[in-house]
């Protein structure tokens, strides 16, 4: 469910749950107004992807908490995800394409209530023509899903499942999984919906990183390796599947530990290097980026030459090293 390429984080997109909470009081000089800058203490697939894409982008989002404008594509993804989640509230026989599309207006109203900033997307559309077209596109995505999966034959064990675990190193991993299916035999399938198009084969590994991240968390929490990872691309009508093994998850864990060490190093030194790519054209923070003649805000965290001890989140009272459930 997480994808920084889809833009604004929706509820459960990882960018909501793994970052420092906003404070009402005025924050540090380099942080966005009303935000207290806090050193990163956990990692989600979205934020891991941010750092791999551009360390400076990671800093802007996680430490500075610079505001980002909602985008039509990202908000449409949020809306479609909400519809597909709510569809399973209905009995199996009522899970039809028409029924799913009928949920769109109500979910759009709910989204506007919970995230008023999305109203700005259509502020210059007094006649509602662009909004109508945008909602029609959301309907097409929902309808396409019915050509890829049959919801009348699915009874998800979990939807929008918050997962969190702490590795032996002290690194805390967090995220929210779109759907978890459990077979009568106990085999687990992790499913993620994407409203964009499937990547070319040479980029499939990058797309699967998020899913392997989730599989690692589930494995560490439940000592069960998911039988299948499934990406459902509504934009192109493709389904990408992968059956992980323990060696896959061990490799992902080593990669995350190396990534986290690089994040900790950058946090300590304050050196967050930009990494220009073709995605820069979509970035909200070019005005602050040196690659575009901008200047980052003053770094809001202390800079020290000493390497601090690994960040360890406090364990829960029952000694559990993770959880699966509401975030």
PDB file of C-alpha atoms in Angstrom:
ATOM      1  CA  UNK A   1       0.000   0.000   0.000  1.00  0.00           C
ATOM      2  CA  UNK A   2       2.871   2.278   0.421  1.00  0.00           C
ATOM      3  CA  UNK A   3       4.334   4.055  -2.505  1.00  0.00           C
ATOM      4  CA  UNK A   4       6.100   7.360  -2.461  1.00  0.00           C
ATOM      5  CA  UNK A   5       5.568   7.504  -6.222  1.00  0.00           C
ATOM      6  CA  UNK A   6       1.859   7.808  -5.551  1.00  0.00           C
ATOM      7  CA  UNK A   7       2.500  11.044  -3.707  1.00  0.00           C
ATOM      8  CA  UNK A   8       0.655  12.109  -0.582  1.00  0.00           C
ATOM      9  CA  UNK A   9       0.488   9.410   2.073  1.00  0.00           C
ATOM     10  CA  UNK A  10      -2.959   8.069   2.681  1.00  0.00           C
ATOM     11  CA  UNK A  11      -4.094   6.554   5.939  1.00  0.00           C
ATOM     12  CA  UNK A  12      -1.774   3.650   6.344  1.00  0.00           C
ATOM     13  CA  UNK A  13       0.657   4.609   3.667  1.00  0.00           C
ATOM     14  CA  UNK A  14       3.597   4.279   6.009  1.00  0.00           C
ATOM     15  CA  UNK A  15       4.326   7.968   5.762  1.00  0.00           C
ATOM     16  CA  UNK A  16       1.639   8.521   8.377  1.00  0.00           C
ATOM     17  CA  UNK A  17       2.622   6.071  11.054  1.00  0.00           C
ATOM     18  CA  UNK A  18       6.366   5.768  11.160  1.00  0.00           C
ATOM     19  CA  UNK A  19       7.395   9.401  11.439  1.00  0.00           C
ATOM     20  CA  UNK A  20       7.588  11.680  14.504  1.00  0.00           C
ATOM     21  CA  UNK A  21       4.225  13.037  15.597  1.00  0.00           C
ATOM     22  CA  UNK A  22       3.357  16.644  14.994  1.00  0.00           C
ATOM     23  CA  UNK A  23       3.400  18.951  17.984  1.00  0.00           C
ATOM     24  CA  UNK A  24       1.187  21.925  18.554  1.00  0.00           C
ATOM     25  CA  UNK A  25       3.987  24.001  19.953  1.00  0.00           C
ATOM     26  CA  UNK A  26       6.381  25.828  17.654  1.00  0.00           C
ATOM     27  CA  UNK A  27       9.104  23.524  16.400  1.00  0.00           C
ATOM     28  CA  UNK A  28      12.809  23.871  15.793  1.00  0.00           C
ATOM     29  CA  UNK A  29      14.058  26.538  13.419  1.00  0.00           C
ATOM     30  CA  UNK A  30      14.566  24.125  10.538  1.00  0.00           C
ATOM     31  CA  UNK A  31      11.297  22.256  10.919  1.00  0.00           C
ATOM     32  CA  UNK A  32       7.986  23.192   9.362  1.00  0.00           C
ATOM     33  CA  UNK A  33       5.850  25.489  11.538  1.00  0.00           C
ATOM     34  CA  UNK A  34       4.168  23.625  14.370  1.00  0.00           C
ATOM     35  CA  UNK A  35       6.471  20.591  14.023  1.00  0.00           C
ATOM     36  CA  UNK A  36       9.155  19.484  16.451  1.00  0.00           C
ATOM     37  CA  UNK A  37      12.029  17.795  14.645  1.00  0.00           C
ATOM     38  CA  UNK A  38      12.861  14.358  16.030  1.00  0.00           C
ATOM     39  CA  UNK A  39      15.549  11.943  14.918  1.00  0.00           C
ATOM     40  CA  UNK A  40      14.122   9.023  12.904  1.00  0.00           C
ATOM     41  CA  UNK A  41      13.307   6.023  15.084  1.00  0.00           C
ATOM     42  CA  UNK A  42      11.648   3.604  12.651  1.00  0.00           C
ATOM     43  CA  UNK A  43      11.397   2.759   8.987  1.00  0.00           C
ATOM     44  CA  UNK A  44       8.574   2.029   6.576  1.00  0.00           C
ATOM     45  CA  UNK A  45       8.716   0.947   2.920  1.00  0.00           C
ATOM     46  CA  UNK A  46       7.780   4.452   1.768  1.00  0.00           C
ATOM     47  CA  UNK A  47      10.468   6.186   3.747  1.00  0.00           C
ATOM     48  CA  UNK A  48      13.052   3.546   2.868  1.00  0.00           C
ATOM     49  CA  UNK A  49      12.172   4.226  -0.749  1.00  0.00           C
ATOM     50  CA  UNK A  50      12.546   7.969  -0.178  1.00  0.00           C
ATOM     51  CA  UNK A  51      16.075   7.571   1.163  1.00  0.00           C
ATOM     52  CA  UNK A  52      17.103   5.278  -1.669  1.00  0.00           C
ATOM     53  CA  UNK A  53      15.642   7.722  -4.177  1.00  0.00           C
ATOM     54  CA  UNK A  54      17.108  10.851  -2.577  1.00  0.00           C
ATOM     55  CA  UNK A  55      18.489  11.260   0.960  1.00  0.00           C
ATOM     56  CA  UNK A  56      17.600  14.952   0.957  1.00  0.00           C
ATOM     57  CA  UNK A  57      13.979  14.111   0.128  1.00  0.00           C
ATOM     58  CA  UNK A  58      13.966  11.772   3.115  1.00  0.00           C
ATOM     59  CA  UNK A  59      15.209  14.599   5.338  1.00  0.00           C
ATOM     60  CA  UNK A  60      12.587  17.029   4.031  1.00  0.00           C
ATOM     61  CA  UNK A  61       9.782  14.557   4.695  1.00  0.00           C
ATOM     62  CA  UNK A  62      10.864  12.862   7.915  1.00  0.00           C
ATOM     63  CA  UNK A  63      12.922  15.432   9.825  1.00  0.00           C
ATOM     64  CA  UNK A  64      11.891  18.838   8.474  1.00  0.00           C
ATOM     65  CA  UNK A  65       8.331  17.660   7.841  1.00  0.00           C
ATOM     66  CA  UNK A  66       7.940  20.148   5.019  1.00  0.00           C
ATOM     67  CA  UNK A  67       4.359  20.345   3.744  1.00  0.00           C
ATOM     68  CA  UNK A  68       3.441  18.767   0.435  1.00  0.00           C
ATOM     69  CA  UNK A  69       0.467  19.557  -1.748  1.00  0.00           C
ATOM     70  CA  UNK A  70      -1.999  16.778  -2.504  1.00  0.00           C
ATOM     71  CA  UNK A  71      -1.944  15.559  -6.091  1.00  0.00           C
ATOM     72  CA  UNK A  72      -4.878  14.283  -8.155  1.00  0.00           C
ATOM     73  CA  UNK A  73      -3.171  10.926  -8.773  1.00  0.00           C
ATOM     74  CA  UNK A  74      -2.270  10.309  -5.139  1.00  0.00           C
ATOM     75  CA  UNK A  75      -5.685  11.359  -3.876  1.00  0.00           C
ATOM     76  CA  UNK A  76      -7.359   9.136  -6.431  1.00  0.00           C
ATOM     77  CA  UNK A  77      -5.272   6.265  -5.109  1.00  0.00           C
ATOM     78  CA  UNK A  78      -6.417   7.043  -1.586  1.00  0.00           C
ATOM     79  CA  UNK A  79     -10.035   7.062  -2.702  1.00  0.00           C
ATOM     80  CA  UNK A  80      -9.805   3.782  -4.618  1.00  0.00           C
ATOM     81  CA  UNK A  81      -8.060   2.049  -1.730  1.00  0.00           C
ATOM     82  CA  UNK A  82     -10.801   3.176   0.643  1.00  0.00           C
ATOM     83  CA  UNK A  83     -13.483   1.799  -1.669  1.00  0.00           C
ATOM     84  CA  UNK A  84     -11.766  -1.582  -2.022  1.00  0.00           C
ATOM     85  CA  UNK A  85     -11.370  -1.806   1.733  1.00  0.00           C
ATOM     86  CA  UNK A  86     -14.996  -0.950   2.475  1.00  0.00           C
ATOM     87  CA  UNK A  87     -16.346  -3.295  -0.201  1.00  0.00           C
ATOM     88  CA  UNK A  88     -15.548  -6.295   2.005  1.00  0.00           C
ATOM     89  CA  UNK A  89     -17.930  -4.973   4.665  1.00  0.00           C
ATOM     90  CA  UNK A  90     -20.727  -6.273   2.430  1.00  0.00           C
ATOM     91  CA  UNK A  91     -21.750  -9.935   2.167  1.00  0.00           C
ATOM     92  CA  UNK A  92     -19.967 -11.811  -0.615  1.00  0.00           C
ATOM     93  CA  UNK A  93     -22.960 -11.840  -2.947  1.00  0.00           C
ATOM     94  CA  UNK A  94     -23.222  -8.053  -2.803  1.00  0.00           C
ATOM     95  CA  UNK A  95     -19.610  -7.380  -3.734  1.00  0.00           C
ATOM     96  CA  UNK A  96     -20.305  -6.261  -7.279  1.00  0.00           C
ATOM     97  CA  UNK A  97     -18.694  -3.662  -9.493  1.00  0.00           C
ATOM     98  CA  UNK A  98     -21.843  -1.555  -9.334  1.00  0.00           C
ATOM     99  CA  UNK A  99     -21.864  -1.806  -5.553  1.00  0.00           C
ATOM    100  CA  UNK A 100     -18.209  -0.825  -5.352  1.00  0.00           C
ATOM    101  CA  UNK A 101     -18.692   2.193  -7.605  1.00  0.00           C
ATOM    102  CA  UNK A 102     -21.646   3.294  -5.493  1.00  0.00           C
ATOM    103  CA  UNK A 103     -19.251   3.637  -2.565  1.00  0.00           C
ATOM    104  CA  UNK A 104     -17.148   6.278  -4.315  1.00  0.00           C
ATOM    105  CA  UNK A 105     -19.244   9.397  -3.532  1.00  0.00           C
ATOM    106  CA  UNK A 106     -19.454   8.576   0.161  1.00  0.00           C
ATOM    107  CA  UNK A 107     -15.764   7.783   0.443  1.00  0.00           C
ATOM    108  CA  UNK A 108     -14.921  11.019  -1.379  1.00  0.00           C
ATOM    109  CA  UNK A 109     -17.044  12.950   1.122  1.00  0.00           C
ATOM    110  CA  UNK A 110     -15.275  11.176   3.973  1.00  0.00           C
ATOM    111  CA  UNK A 111     -11.883  11.968   2.486  1.00  0.00           C
ATOM    112  CA  UNK A 112     -12.733  15.650   2.214  1.00  0.00           C
ATOM    113  CA  UNK A 113     -13.800  15.659   5.839  1.00  0.00           C
ATOM    114  CA  UNK A 114     -10.690  13.933   7.155  1.00  0.00           C
ATOM    115  CA  UNK A 115      -8.261  15.705   4.831  1.00  0.00           C
ATOM    116  CA  UNK A 116      -9.663  19.112   3.950  1.00  0.00           C
ATOM    117  CA  UNK A 117      -6.558  19.955   1.926  1.00  0.00           C
ATOM    118  CA  UNK A 118      -7.745  17.710  -0.928  1.00  0.00           C
ATOM    119  CA  UNK A 119     -10.537  20.194  -1.640  1.00  0.00           C
ATOM    120  CA  UNK A 120      -7.833  22.462  -3.080  1.00  0.00           C
ATOM    121  CA  UNK A 121      -7.444  20.050  -5.994  1.00  0.00           C
ATOM    122  CA  UNK A 122     -10.679  21.300  -7.527  1.00  0.00           C
ATOM    123  CA  UNK A 123     -10.791  24.860  -6.204  1.00  0.00           C
ATOM    124  CA  UNK A 124     -10.614  26.213  -9.770  1.00  0.00           C
ATOM    125  CA  UNK A 125     -13.348  23.893 -11.032  1.00  0.00           C
ATOM    126  CA  UNK A 126     -16.581  25.751 -10.167  1.00  0.00           C
ATOM    127  CA  UNK A 127     -18.695  23.753 -12.602  1.00  0.00           C
ATOM    128  CA  UNK A 128     -17.339  20.458 -11.317  1.00  0.00           C
ATOM    129  CA  UNK A 129     -16.294  19.207 -14.746  1.00  0.00           C
ATOM    130  CA  UNK A 130     -12.773  18.177 -13.744  1.00  0.00           C
ATOM    131  CA  UNK A 131     -14.049  16.594 -10.553  1.00  0.00           C
ATOM    132  CA  UNK A 132     -16.598  14.569 -12.506  1.00  0.00           C
ATOM    133  CA  UNK A 133     -13.885  13.322 -14.862  1.00  0.00           C
ATOM    134  CA  UNK A 134     -11.600  12.505 -11.956  1.00  0.00           C
ATOM    135  CA  UNK A 135     -14.325  10.513 -10.199  1.00  0.00           C
ATOM    136  CA  UNK A 136     -15.044   8.690 -13.456  1.00  0.00           C
ATOM    137  CA  UNK A 137     -11.387   7.671 -13.621  1.00  0.00           C
ATOM    138  CA  UNK A 138     -11.644   6.328 -10.077  1.00  0.00           C
ATOM    139  CA  UNK A 139     -14.698   4.326 -11.154  1.00  0.00           C
ATOM    140  CA  UNK A 140     -12.726   2.822 -14.041  1.00  0.00           C
ATOM    141  CA  UNK A 141      -9.955   1.715 -11.693  1.00  0.00           C
ATOM    142  CA  UNK A 142     -12.436   0.129  -9.301  1.00  0.00           C
ATOM    143  CA  UNK A 143     -14.234  -1.609 -12.153  1.00  0.00           C
ATOM    144  CA  UNK A 144     -10.961  -2.961 -13.547  1.00  0.00           C
ATOM    145  CA  UNK A 145     -10.196  -4.619 -10.241  1.00  0.00           C
ATOM    146  CA  UNK A 146     -13.149  -6.955 -10.811  1.00  0.00           C
ATOM    147  CA  UNK A 147     -11.420  -8.286 -13.932  1.00  0.00           C
ATOM    148  CA  UNK A 148      -8.360  -9.201 -11.852  1.00  0.00           C
ATOM    149  CA  UNK A 149      -9.872 -10.638  -8.666  1.00  0.00           C
ATOM    150  CA  UNK A 150     -13.257 -12.022  -7.648  1.00  0.00           C
ATOM    151  CA  UNK A 151     -14.236 -10.504  -4.281  1.00  0.00           C
ATOM    152  CA  UNK A 152     -17.140 -12.931  -3.920  1.00  0.00           C
ATOM    153  CA  UNK A 153     -14.553 -15.682  -3.414  1.00  0.00           C
ATOM    154  CA  UNK A 154     -12.361 -13.726  -1.016  1.00  0.00           C
ATOM    155  CA  UNK A 155     -12.683 -13.333   2.730  1.00  0.00           C
ATOM    156  CA  UNK A 156      -9.664 -11.274   3.790  1.00  0.00           C
ATOM    157  CA  UNK A 157      -8.236 -12.049   7.194  1.00  0.00           C
ATOM    158  CA  UNK A 158      -7.115  -8.435   7.490  1.00  0.00           C
ATOM    159  CA  UNK A 159      -7.567  -5.146   5.665  1.00  0.00           C
ATOM    160  CA  UNK A 160      -5.422  -2.063   6.158  1.00  0.00           C
ATOM    161  CA  UNK A 161      -3.395  -4.028   8.684  1.00  0.00           C
ATOM    162  CA  UNK A 162      -0.873  -2.095  10.748  1.00  0.00           C
ATOM    163  CA  UNK A 163       2.258  -4.156  11.385  1.00  0.00           C
ATOM    164  CA  UNK A 164       5.264  -3.288  13.497  1.00  0.00           C
ATOM    165  CA  UNK A 165       8.276  -5.202  14.743  1.00  0.00           C
ATOM    166  CA  UNK A 166      11.679  -4.528  16.223  1.00  0.00           C
ATOM    167  CA  UNK A 167      14.679  -6.370  14.833  1.00  0.00           C
ATOM    168  CA  UNK A 168      17.467  -7.657  17.051  1.00  0.00           C
ATOM    169  CA  UNK A 169      19.508  -4.631  15.982  1.00  0.00           C
ATOM    170  CA  UNK A 170      16.905  -2.286  17.502  1.00  0.00           C
ATOM    171  CA  UNK A 171      15.587  -1.122  14.142  1.00  0.00           C
ATOM    172  CA  UNK A 172      11.813  -0.786  14.266  1.00  0.00           C
ATOM    173  CA  UNK A 173       9.939  -1.560  11.053  1.00  0.00           C
ATOM    174  CA  UNK A 174       6.414  -0.342  10.436  1.00  0.00           C
ATOM    175  CA  UNK A 175       3.849  -0.319   7.702  1.00  0.00           C
ATOM    176  CA  UNK A 176       0.256  -0.947   6.721  1.00  0.00           C
ATOM    177  CA  UNK A 177      -0.707  -3.825   4.439  1.00  0.00           C
ATOM    178  CA  UNK A 178      -3.688  -3.410   2.111  1.00  0.00           C
ATOM    179  CA  UNK A 179      -4.958  -6.967   2.466  1.00  0.00           C
ATOM    180  CA  UNK A 180      -3.940 -10.238   4.073  1.00  0.00           C
ATOM    181  CA  UNK A 181      -5.535 -13.485   2.893  1.00  0.00           C
ATOM    182  CA  UNK A 182      -5.143 -16.678   4.911  1.00  0.00           C
ATOM    183  CA  UNK A 183      -5.955 -20.041   3.324  1.00  0.00           C
ATOM    184  CA  UNK A 184      -7.691 -22.796   5.322  1.00  0.00           C
ATOM    185  CA  UNK A 185      -4.300 -24.530   5.355  1.00  0.00           C
ATOM    186  CA  UNK A 186      -2.764 -21.475   7.037  1.00  0.00           C
ATOM    187  CA  UNK A 187      -0.828 -20.146   4.045  1.00  0.00           C
ATOM    188  CA  UNK A 188      -0.601 -16.347   3.993  1.00  0.00           C
ATOM    189  CA  UNK A 189      -0.915 -14.075   0.960  1.00  0.00           C
ATOM    190  CA  UNK A 190      -0.047 -10.378   1.189  1.00  0.00           C
ATOM    191  CA  UNK A 191      -1.854  -8.211  -1.350  1.00  0.00           C
ATOM    192  CA  UNK A 192      -1.188  -4.605  -2.310  1.00  0.00           C
ATOM    193  CA  UNK A 193      -3.248  -2.468  -4.692  1.00  0.00           C
ATOM    194  CA  UNK A 194      -1.534  -0.029  -7.041  1.00  0.00           C
ATOM    195  CA  UNK A 195      -3.530   2.501  -9.021  1.00  0.00           C
ATOM    196  CA  UNK A 196      -0.702   3.022 -11.489  1.00  0.00           C
ATOM    197  CA  UNK A 197       0.653   0.793 -14.234  1.00  0.00           C
ATOM    198  CA  UNK A 198       2.832  -2.259 -13.727  1.00  0.00           C
ATOM    199  CA  UNK A 199       6.577  -1.603 -14.083  1.00  0.00           C
ATOM    200  CA  UNK A 200       8.622  -3.048 -16.901  1.00  0.00           C
ATOM    201  CA  UNK A 201      10.184  -6.421 -16.036  1.00  0.00           C
ATOM    202  CA  UNK A 202      13.593  -4.884 -15.394  1.00  0.00           C
ATOM    203  CA  UNK A 203      12.055  -2.753 -12.640  1.00  0.00           C
ATOM    204  CA  UNK A 204       9.959  -5.495 -11.033  1.00  0.00           C
ATOM    205  CA  UNK A 205      12.487  -6.083  -8.240  1.00  0.00           C
ATOM    206  CA  UNK A 206      12.142  -2.504  -7.077  1.00  0.00           C
ATOM    207  CA  UNK A 207       8.375  -2.864  -7.011  1.00  0.00           C
ATOM    208  CA  UNK A 208       8.655  -6.032  -4.930  1.00  0.00           C
ATOM    209  CA  UNK A 209      10.879  -4.392  -2.314  1.00  0.00           C
ATOM    210  CA  UNK A 210       7.848  -3.055  -0.459  1.00  0.00           C
ATOM    211  CA  UNK A 211       6.201  -6.472  -0.448  1.00  0.00           C
ATOM    212  CA  UNK A 212       9.334  -8.204   0.797  1.00  0.00           C
ATOM    213  CA  UNK A 213       9.539  -5.576   3.540  1.00  0.00           C
ATOM    214  CA  UNK A 214       6.036  -6.557   4.674  1.00  0.00           C
ATOM    215  CA  UNK A 215       6.892 -10.243   4.398  1.00  0.00           C
ATOM    216  CA  UNK A 216       9.931  -9.680   6.614  1.00  0.00           C
ATOM    217  CA  UNK A 217       7.814  -7.978   9.267  1.00  0.00           C
ATOM    218  CA  UNK A 218       5.197 -10.744   9.208  1.00  0.00           C
ATOM    219  CA  UNK A 219       7.926 -13.387   9.371  1.00  0.00           C
ATOM    220  CA  UNK A 220       9.564 -11.741  12.384  1.00  0.00           C
ATOM    221  CA  UNK A 221       6.200 -11.267  14.099  1.00  0.00           C
ATOM    222  CA  UNK A 222       4.572 -14.619  13.415  1.00  0.00           C
ATOM    223  CA  UNK A 223       7.479 -16.854  12.401  1.00  0.00           C
ATOM    224  CA  UNK A 224       5.571 -17.513   9.175  1.00  0.00           C
ATOM    225  CA  UNK A 225       6.968 -16.796   5.713  1.00  0.00           C
ATOM    226  CA  UNK A 226       4.083 -15.563   3.521  1.00  0.00           C
ATOM    227  CA  UNK A 227       3.336 -18.019   0.751  1.00  0.00           C
ATOM    228  CA  UNK A 228       2.719 -15.330  -1.848  1.00  0.00           C
ATOM    229  CA  UNK A 229       3.212 -11.608  -2.396  1.00  0.00           C
ATOM    230  CA  UNK A 230       0.784 -10.074  -4.868  1.00  0.00           C
ATOM    231  CA  UNK A 231       0.756  -6.628  -6.456  1.00  0.00           C
ATOM    232  CA  UNK A 232      -2.480  -5.701  -8.242  1.00  0.00           C
ATOM    233  CA  UNK A 233      -1.968  -2.908 -10.784  1.00  0.00           C
ATOM    234  CA  UNK A 234      -5.303  -1.279 -11.533  1.00  0.00           C
ATOM    235  CA  UNK A 235      -3.828   1.195 -13.995  1.00  0.00           C
ATOM    236  CA  UNK A 236      -2.744  -1.481 -16.458  1.00  0.00           C
ATOM    237  CA  UNK A 237      -4.734  -4.513 -15.359  1.00  0.00           C
ATOM    238  CA  UNK A 238      -1.697  -6.585 -14.379  1.00  0.00           C
ATOM    239  CA  UNK A 239      -1.044  -8.805 -11.380  1.00  0.00           C
ATOM    240  CA  UNK A 240       2.554  -9.349 -10.255  1.00  0.00           C
ATOM    241  CA  UNK A 241       3.198 -12.238  -7.870  1.00  0.00           C
ATOM    242  CA  UNK A 242       6.242 -13.528  -6.049  1.00  0.00           C
ATOM    243  CA  UNK A 243       6.698 -16.445  -3.679  1.00  0.00           C
ATOM    244  CA  UNK A 244       9.373 -15.517  -1.125  1.00  0.00           C
ATOM    245  CA  UNK A 245      11.712 -17.824   0.749  1.00  0.00           C
ATOM    246  CA  UNK A 246      13.659 -17.226   3.948  1.00  0.00           C
ATOM    247  CA  UNK A 247      16.810 -16.269   2.031  1.00  0.00           C
ATOM    248  CA  UNK A 248      14.873 -13.434   0.330  1.00  0.00           C
ATOM    249  CA  UNK A 249      13.775 -12.009   3.654  1.00  0.00           C
ATOM    250  CA  UNK A 250      17.243 -12.303   5.154  1.00  0.00           C
ATOM    251  CA  UNK A 251      18.625 -10.311   2.218  1.00  0.00           C
ATOM    252  CA  UNK A 252      15.982  -7.636   2.712  1.00  0.00           C
ATOM    253  CA  UNK A 253      16.840  -7.450   6.399  1.00  0.00           C
ATOM    254  CA  UNK A 254      20.537  -6.958   5.628  1.00  0.00           C
ATOM    255  CA  UNK A 255      19.644  -4.261   3.099  1.00  0.00           C
ATOM    256  CA  UNK A 256      17.441  -2.448   5.603  1.00  0.00           C
ATOM    257  CA  UNK A 257      20.120  -2.572   8.286  1.00  0.00           C
ATOM    258  CA  UNK A 258      22.650  -1.038   5.887  1.00  0.00           C
ATOM    259  CA  UNK A 259      20.088   1.562   4.847  1.00  0.00           C
ATOM    260  CA  UNK A 260      19.308   2.396   8.469  1.00  0.00           C
ATOM    261  CA  UNK A 261      22.982   2.816   9.283  1.00  0.00           C
ATOM    262  CA  UNK A 262      23.269   5.298   6.399  1.00  0.00           C
ATOM    263  CA  UNK A 263      20.214   7.172   7.706  1.00  0.00           C
ATOM    264  CA  UNK A 264      21.679   7.294  11.216  1.00  0.00           C
ATOM    265  CA  UNK A 265      24.979   8.565   9.828  1.00  0.00           C
ATOM    266  CA  UNK A 266      23.239  11.323   7.886  1.00  0.00           C
ATOM    267  CA  UNK A 267      21.141  12.201  10.947  1.00  0.00           C
ATOM    268  CA  UNK A 268      24.263  12.484  13.075  1.00  0.00           C
ATOM    269  CA  UNK A 269      26.310  14.545  10.595  1.00  0.00           C
ATOM    270  CA  UNK A 270      23.492  16.549   9.041  1.00  0.00           C
ATOM    271  CA  UNK A 271      24.774  15.629   5.571  1.00  0.00           C
ATOM    272  CA  UNK A 272      21.798  14.766   3.398  1.00  0.00           C
ATOM    273  CA  UNK A 273      22.892  14.681  -0.209  1.00  0.00           C
ATOM    274  CA  UNK A 274      20.434  15.285  -3.054  1.00  0.00           C
ATOM    275  CA  UNK A 275      20.298  12.612  -5.745  1.00  0.00           C
ATOM    276  CA  UNK A 276      18.914  14.111  -8.962  1.00  0.00           C
ATOM    277  CA  UNK A 277      16.689  11.848 -11.075  1.00  0.00           C
ATOM    278  CA  UNK A 278      13.881  12.280 -13.560  1.00  0.00           C
ATOM    279  CA  UNK A 279      11.521  12.200 -10.568  1.00  0.00           C
ATOM    280  CA  UNK A 280      12.780  15.624  -9.465  1.00  0.00           C
ATOM    281  CA  UNK A 281      10.202  17.221 -11.719  1.00  0.00           C
ATOM    282  CA  UNK A 282       7.471  15.887  -9.426  1.00  0.00           C
ATOM    283  CA  UNK A 283       9.088  16.990  -6.170  1.00  0.00           C
ATOM    284  CA  UNK A 284       7.392  19.633  -4.020  1.00  0.00           C
ATOM    285  CA  UNK A 285      10.684  20.702  -2.474  1.00  0.00           C
ATOM    286  CA  UNK A 286      12.716  22.023  -5.396  1.00  0.00           C
ATOM    287  CA  UNK A 287      12.674  25.513  -3.860  1.00  0.00           C
ATOM    288  CA  UNK A 288      14.730  24.076  -0.972  1.00  0.00           C
ATOM    289  CA  UNK A 289      16.967  21.834  -3.078  1.00  0.00           C
ATOM    290  CA  UNK A 290      20.535  22.887  -3.978  1.00  0.00           C
ATOM    291  CA  UNK A 291      20.204  21.083  -7.312  1.00  0.00           C
ATOM    292  CA  UNK A 292      17.633  23.717  -8.295  1.00  0.00           C
ATOM    293  CA  UNK A 293      19.348  26.694  -6.712  1.00  0.00           C
ATOM    294  CA  UNK A 294      17.490  26.394  -3.429  1.00  0.00           C
ATOM    295  CA  UNK A 295      18.699  26.296   0.167  1.00  0.00           C
ATOM    296  CA  UNK A 296      17.492  23.676   2.663  1.00  0.00           C
ATOM    297  CA  UNK A 297      16.088  24.952   5.956  1.00  0.00           C
ATOM    298  CA  UNK A 298      18.602  25.154   8.831  1.00  0.00           C
ATOM    299  CA  UNK A 299      19.203  21.629  10.073  1.00  0.00           C
ATOM    300  CA  UNK A 300      16.962  21.262  13.136  1.00  0.00           C
ATOM    301  CA  UNK A 301      18.809  18.432  14.901  1.00  0.00           C
ATOM    302  CA  UNK A 302      22.138  18.577  16.790  1.00  0.00           C
ATOM    303  CA  UNK A 303      25.226  17.604  14.811  1.00  0.00           C
ATOM    304  CA  UNK A 304      27.767  15.516  16.666  1.00  0.00           C
ATOM    305  CA  UNK A 305      30.902  13.634  15.623  1.00  0.00           C
ATOM    306  CA  UNK A 306      30.126  10.880  18.097  1.00  0.00           C
ATOM    307  CA  UNK A 307      28.191   7.837  16.995  1.00  0.00           C
ATOM    308  CA  UNK A 308      25.215   7.341  19.299  1.00  0.00           C
ATOM    309  CA  UNK A 309      24.019   3.970  20.477  1.00  0.00           C
ATOM    310  CA  UNK A 310      21.441   2.285  18.223  1.00  0.00           C
ATOM    311  CA  UNK A 311      17.959   3.651  18.637  1.00  0.00           C
ATOM    312  CA  UNK A 312      15.793   1.124  20.448  1.00  0.00           C
ATOM    313  CA  UNK A 313      12.085   1.676  20.852  1.00  0.00           C
ATOM    314  CA  UNK A 314      10.654   0.764  24.225  1.00  0.00           C
ATOM    315  CA  UNK A 315       9.191  -2.734  24.333  1.00  0.00           C
ATOM    316  CA  UNK A 316       5.580  -3.148  25.338  1.00  0.00           C
ATOM    317  CA  UNK A 317       4.726  -4.261  28.844  1.00  0.00           C
ATOM    318  CA  UNK A 318       4.149  -7.844  27.794  1.00  0.00           C
ATOM    319  CA  UNK A 319       7.578  -8.002  26.230  1.00  0.00           C
ATOM    320  CA  UNK A 320       6.290  -8.315  22.679  1.00  0.00           C
ATOM    321  CA  UNK A 321       8.682  -7.195  20.003  1.00  0.00           C
ATOM    322  CA  UNK A 322       6.013  -6.202  17.545  1.00  0.00           C
ATOM    323  CA  UNK A 323       2.336  -6.019  16.837  1.00  0.00           C
ATOM    324  CA  UNK A 324      -0.277  -6.516  14.170  1.00  0.00           C
ATOM    325  CA  UNK A 325      -3.356  -4.385  14.469  1.00  0.00           C
ATOM    326  CA  UNK A 326      -4.601  -0.816  14.683  1.00  0.00           C
ATOM    327  CA  UNK A 327      -1.835   1.756  14.480  1.00  0.00           C
TER     328      UNK A 327
END
